[in-house]
PDB file of C-alpha atoms in Angstrom:
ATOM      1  CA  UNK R   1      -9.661  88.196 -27.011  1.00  0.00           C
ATOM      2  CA  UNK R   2      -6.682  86.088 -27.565  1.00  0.00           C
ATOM      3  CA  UNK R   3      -3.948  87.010 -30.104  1.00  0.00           C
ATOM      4  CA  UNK R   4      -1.898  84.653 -31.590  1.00  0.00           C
ATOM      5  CA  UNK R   5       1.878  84.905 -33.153  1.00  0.00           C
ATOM      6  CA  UNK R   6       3.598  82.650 -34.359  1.00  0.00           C
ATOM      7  CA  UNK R   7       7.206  82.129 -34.860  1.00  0.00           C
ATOM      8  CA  UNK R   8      10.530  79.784 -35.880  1.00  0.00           C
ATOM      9  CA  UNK R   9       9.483  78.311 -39.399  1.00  0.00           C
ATOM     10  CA  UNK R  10      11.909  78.179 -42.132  1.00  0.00           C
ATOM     11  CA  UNK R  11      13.859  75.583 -44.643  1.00  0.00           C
ATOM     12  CA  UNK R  12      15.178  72.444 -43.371  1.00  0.00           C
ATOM     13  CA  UNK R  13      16.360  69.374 -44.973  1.00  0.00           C
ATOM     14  CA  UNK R  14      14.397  66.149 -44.869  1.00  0.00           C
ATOM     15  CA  UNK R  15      15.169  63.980 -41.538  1.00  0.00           C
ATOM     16  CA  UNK R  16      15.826  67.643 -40.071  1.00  0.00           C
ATOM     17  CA  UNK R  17      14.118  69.327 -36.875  1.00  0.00           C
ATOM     18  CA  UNK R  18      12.549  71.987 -36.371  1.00  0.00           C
ATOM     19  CA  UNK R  19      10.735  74.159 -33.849  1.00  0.00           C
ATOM     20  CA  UNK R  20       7.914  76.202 -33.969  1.00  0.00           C
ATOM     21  CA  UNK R  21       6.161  78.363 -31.137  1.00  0.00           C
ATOM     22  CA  UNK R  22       3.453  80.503 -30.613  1.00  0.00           C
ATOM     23  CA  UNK R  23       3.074  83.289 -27.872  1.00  0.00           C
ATOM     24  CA  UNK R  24      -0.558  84.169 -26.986  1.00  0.00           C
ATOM     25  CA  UNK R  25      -1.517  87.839 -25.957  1.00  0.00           C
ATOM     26  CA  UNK R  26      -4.447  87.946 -23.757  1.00  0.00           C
ATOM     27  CA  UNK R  27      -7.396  90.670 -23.163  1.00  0.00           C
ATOM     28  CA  UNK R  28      -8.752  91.447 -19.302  1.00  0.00           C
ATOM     29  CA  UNK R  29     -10.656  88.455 -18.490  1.00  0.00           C
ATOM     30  CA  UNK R  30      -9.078  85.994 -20.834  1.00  0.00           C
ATOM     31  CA  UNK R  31      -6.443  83.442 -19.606  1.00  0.00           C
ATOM     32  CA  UNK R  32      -3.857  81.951 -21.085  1.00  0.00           C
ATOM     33  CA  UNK R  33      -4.722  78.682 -18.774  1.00  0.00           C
ATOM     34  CA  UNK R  34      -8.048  78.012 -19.354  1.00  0.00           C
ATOM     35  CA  UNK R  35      -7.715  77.006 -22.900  1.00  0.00           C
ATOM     36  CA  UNK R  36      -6.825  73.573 -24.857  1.00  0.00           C
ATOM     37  CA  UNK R  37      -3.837  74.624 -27.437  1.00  0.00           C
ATOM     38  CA  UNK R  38      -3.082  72.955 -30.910  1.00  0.00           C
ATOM     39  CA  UNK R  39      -1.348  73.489 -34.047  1.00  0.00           C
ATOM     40  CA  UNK R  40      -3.125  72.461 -37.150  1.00  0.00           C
ATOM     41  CA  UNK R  41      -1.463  73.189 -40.740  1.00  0.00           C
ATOM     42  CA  UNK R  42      -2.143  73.123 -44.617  1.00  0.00           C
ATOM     43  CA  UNK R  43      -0.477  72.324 -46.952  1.00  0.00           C
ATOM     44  CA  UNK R  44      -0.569  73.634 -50.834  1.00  0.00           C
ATOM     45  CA  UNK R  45      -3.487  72.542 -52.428  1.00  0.00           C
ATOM     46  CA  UNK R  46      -4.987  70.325 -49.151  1.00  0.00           C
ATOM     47  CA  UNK R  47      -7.338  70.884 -46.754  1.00  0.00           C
ATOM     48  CA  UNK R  48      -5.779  72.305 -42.938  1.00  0.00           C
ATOM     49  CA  UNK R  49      -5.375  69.368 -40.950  1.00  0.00           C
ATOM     50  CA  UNK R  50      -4.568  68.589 -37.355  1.00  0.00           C
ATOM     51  CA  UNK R  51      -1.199  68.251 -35.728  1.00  0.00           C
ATOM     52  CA  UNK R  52      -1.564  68.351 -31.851  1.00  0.00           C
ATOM     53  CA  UNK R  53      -3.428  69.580 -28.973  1.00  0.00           C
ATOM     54  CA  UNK R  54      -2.369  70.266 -25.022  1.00  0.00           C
ATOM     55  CA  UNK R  55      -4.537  70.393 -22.696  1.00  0.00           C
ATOM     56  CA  UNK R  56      -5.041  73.758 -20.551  1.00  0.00           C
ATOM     57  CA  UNK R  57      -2.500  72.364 -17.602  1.00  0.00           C
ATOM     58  CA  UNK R  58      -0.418  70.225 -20.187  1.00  0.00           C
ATOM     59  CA  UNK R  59      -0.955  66.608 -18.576  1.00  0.00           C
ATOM     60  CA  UNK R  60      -2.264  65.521 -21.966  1.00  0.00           C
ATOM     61  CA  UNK R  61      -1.408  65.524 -25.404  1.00  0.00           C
ATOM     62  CA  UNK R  62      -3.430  64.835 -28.537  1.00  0.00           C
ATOM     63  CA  UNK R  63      -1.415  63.894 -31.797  1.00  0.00           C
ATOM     64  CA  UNK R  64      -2.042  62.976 -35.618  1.00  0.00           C
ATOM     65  CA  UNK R  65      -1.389  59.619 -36.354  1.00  0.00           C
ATOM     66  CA  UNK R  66       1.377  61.693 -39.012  1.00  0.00           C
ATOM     67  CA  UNK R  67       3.065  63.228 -36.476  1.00  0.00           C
ATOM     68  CA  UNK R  68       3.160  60.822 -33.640  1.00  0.00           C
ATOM     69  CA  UNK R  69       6.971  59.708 -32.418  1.00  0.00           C
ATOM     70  CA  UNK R  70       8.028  62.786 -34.479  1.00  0.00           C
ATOM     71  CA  UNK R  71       6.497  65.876 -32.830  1.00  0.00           C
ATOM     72  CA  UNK R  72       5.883  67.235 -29.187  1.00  0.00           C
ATOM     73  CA  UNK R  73       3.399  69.827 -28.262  1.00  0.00           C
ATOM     74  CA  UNK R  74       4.662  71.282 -25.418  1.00  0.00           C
ATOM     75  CA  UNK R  75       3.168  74.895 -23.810  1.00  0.00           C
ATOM     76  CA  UNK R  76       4.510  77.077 -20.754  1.00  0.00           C
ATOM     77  CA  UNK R  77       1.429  78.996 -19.315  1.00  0.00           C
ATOM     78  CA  UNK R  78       3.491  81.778 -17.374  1.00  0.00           C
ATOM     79  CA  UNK R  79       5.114  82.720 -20.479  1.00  0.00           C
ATOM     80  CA  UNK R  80       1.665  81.638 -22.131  1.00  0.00           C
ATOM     81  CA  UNK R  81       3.922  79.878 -24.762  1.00  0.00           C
ATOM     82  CA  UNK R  82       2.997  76.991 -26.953  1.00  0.00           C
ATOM     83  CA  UNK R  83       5.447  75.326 -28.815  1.00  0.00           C
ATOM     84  CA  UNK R  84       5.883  72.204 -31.200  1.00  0.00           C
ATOM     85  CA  UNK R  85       9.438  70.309 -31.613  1.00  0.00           C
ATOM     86  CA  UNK R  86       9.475  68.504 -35.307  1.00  0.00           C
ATOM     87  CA  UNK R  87      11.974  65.555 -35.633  1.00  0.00           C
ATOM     88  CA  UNK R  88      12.512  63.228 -38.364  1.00  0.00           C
ATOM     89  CA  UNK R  89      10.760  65.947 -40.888  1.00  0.00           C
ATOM     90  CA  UNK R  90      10.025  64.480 -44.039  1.00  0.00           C
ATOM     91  CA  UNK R  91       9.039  66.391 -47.222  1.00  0.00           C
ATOM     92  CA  UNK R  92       4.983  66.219 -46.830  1.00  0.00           C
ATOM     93  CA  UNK R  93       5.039  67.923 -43.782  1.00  0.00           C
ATOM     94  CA  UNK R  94       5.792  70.963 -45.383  1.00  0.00           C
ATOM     95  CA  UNK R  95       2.754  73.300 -44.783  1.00  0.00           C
ATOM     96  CA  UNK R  96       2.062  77.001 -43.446  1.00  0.00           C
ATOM     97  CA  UNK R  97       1.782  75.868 -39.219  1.00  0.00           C
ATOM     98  CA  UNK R  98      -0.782  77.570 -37.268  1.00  0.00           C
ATOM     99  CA  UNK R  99      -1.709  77.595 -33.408  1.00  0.00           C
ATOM    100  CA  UNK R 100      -4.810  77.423 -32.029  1.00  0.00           C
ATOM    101  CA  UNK R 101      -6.468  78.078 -28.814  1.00  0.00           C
ATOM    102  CA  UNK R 102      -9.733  76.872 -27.969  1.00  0.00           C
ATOM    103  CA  UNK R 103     -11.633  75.260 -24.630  1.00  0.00           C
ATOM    104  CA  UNK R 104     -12.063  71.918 -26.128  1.00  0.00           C
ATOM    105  CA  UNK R 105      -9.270  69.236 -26.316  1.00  0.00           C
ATOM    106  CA  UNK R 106     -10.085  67.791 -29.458  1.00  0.00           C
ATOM    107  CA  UNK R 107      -8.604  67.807 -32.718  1.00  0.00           C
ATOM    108  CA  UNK R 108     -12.134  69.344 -34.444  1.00  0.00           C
ATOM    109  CA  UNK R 109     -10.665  73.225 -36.210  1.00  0.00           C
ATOM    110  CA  UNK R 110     -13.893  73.750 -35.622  1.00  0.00           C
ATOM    111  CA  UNK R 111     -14.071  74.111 -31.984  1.00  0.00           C
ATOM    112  CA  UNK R 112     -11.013  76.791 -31.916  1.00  0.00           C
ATOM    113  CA  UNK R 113     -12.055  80.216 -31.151  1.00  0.00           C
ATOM    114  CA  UNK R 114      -8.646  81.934 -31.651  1.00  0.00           C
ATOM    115  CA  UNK R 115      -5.900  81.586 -34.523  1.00  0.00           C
ATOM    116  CA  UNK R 116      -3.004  83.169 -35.597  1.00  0.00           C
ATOM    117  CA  UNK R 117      -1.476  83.789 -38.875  1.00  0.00           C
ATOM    118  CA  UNK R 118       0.590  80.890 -39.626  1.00  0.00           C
ATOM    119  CA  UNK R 119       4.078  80.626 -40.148  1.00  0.00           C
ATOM    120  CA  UNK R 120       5.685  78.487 -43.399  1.00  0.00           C
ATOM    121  CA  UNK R 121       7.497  74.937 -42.689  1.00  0.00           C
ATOM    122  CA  UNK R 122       9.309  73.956 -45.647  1.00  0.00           C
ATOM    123  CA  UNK R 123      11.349  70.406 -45.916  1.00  0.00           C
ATOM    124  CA  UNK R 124      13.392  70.169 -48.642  1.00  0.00           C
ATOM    125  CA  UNK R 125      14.436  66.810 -50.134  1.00  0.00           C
TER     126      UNK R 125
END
């Protein structure tokens, strides 16, 4: 098993930054390493969407065409860290944030096998 937590949301103004991380616990026989990361989000009244994937070693990066220029995905697998940097934040990006870890690196919610609980991004205008 893989638990997820994550952590740094909050209020910021619009053209503000923010950043968000997530620190994965891992079970005997589970490792940090071998799995693709992401952060997905929903907003009130939408359906979750995708954000932005790493890949297990972090060579690649996956974003929303949303997000792109404005976000990095960024992850640290000896303090099996994942984190995302928001610049430039803009009003409808405010949604509850949550990581992801799965073995694909592909922006499908679908093929995540672990999630944690989410933590609130709110951009005020």
């Amino acid at each position: 098993q893989v638990q997820l937590v994550e952590s740094g949301g909050g209020l910021v103004q619009a053209g503000g930054s923010l950043r968000v991380s997530c620190t994965a616990s891992t079970a005997s026989g589970y490792n940090f390493d071998n799995y693709a990361m992401a952060w997905f989000r929903r907003a009130p009244g939408k359906e979750r969407e995708f954000v932005a994937t790493i890949i297990w070693n972090g060579d690649e990066t996956l974003y929303a065409p949303s997000v792109q220029g404005r976000f990095t995905i960024s992850r640290n697998n000896v303090k099996k860290t994942v984190s995302l940097r928001m610049n430039s934040l803009k009003p409808e990006d405010t949604a509850v944030y949550y990581c992801a870890a799965g073995h694909a690196f592909i922006p499908n919610a679908d093929s995540y096998l672990f999630w944690g609980q989410g933590t609130q991004v709110t951009v005020s205008t």
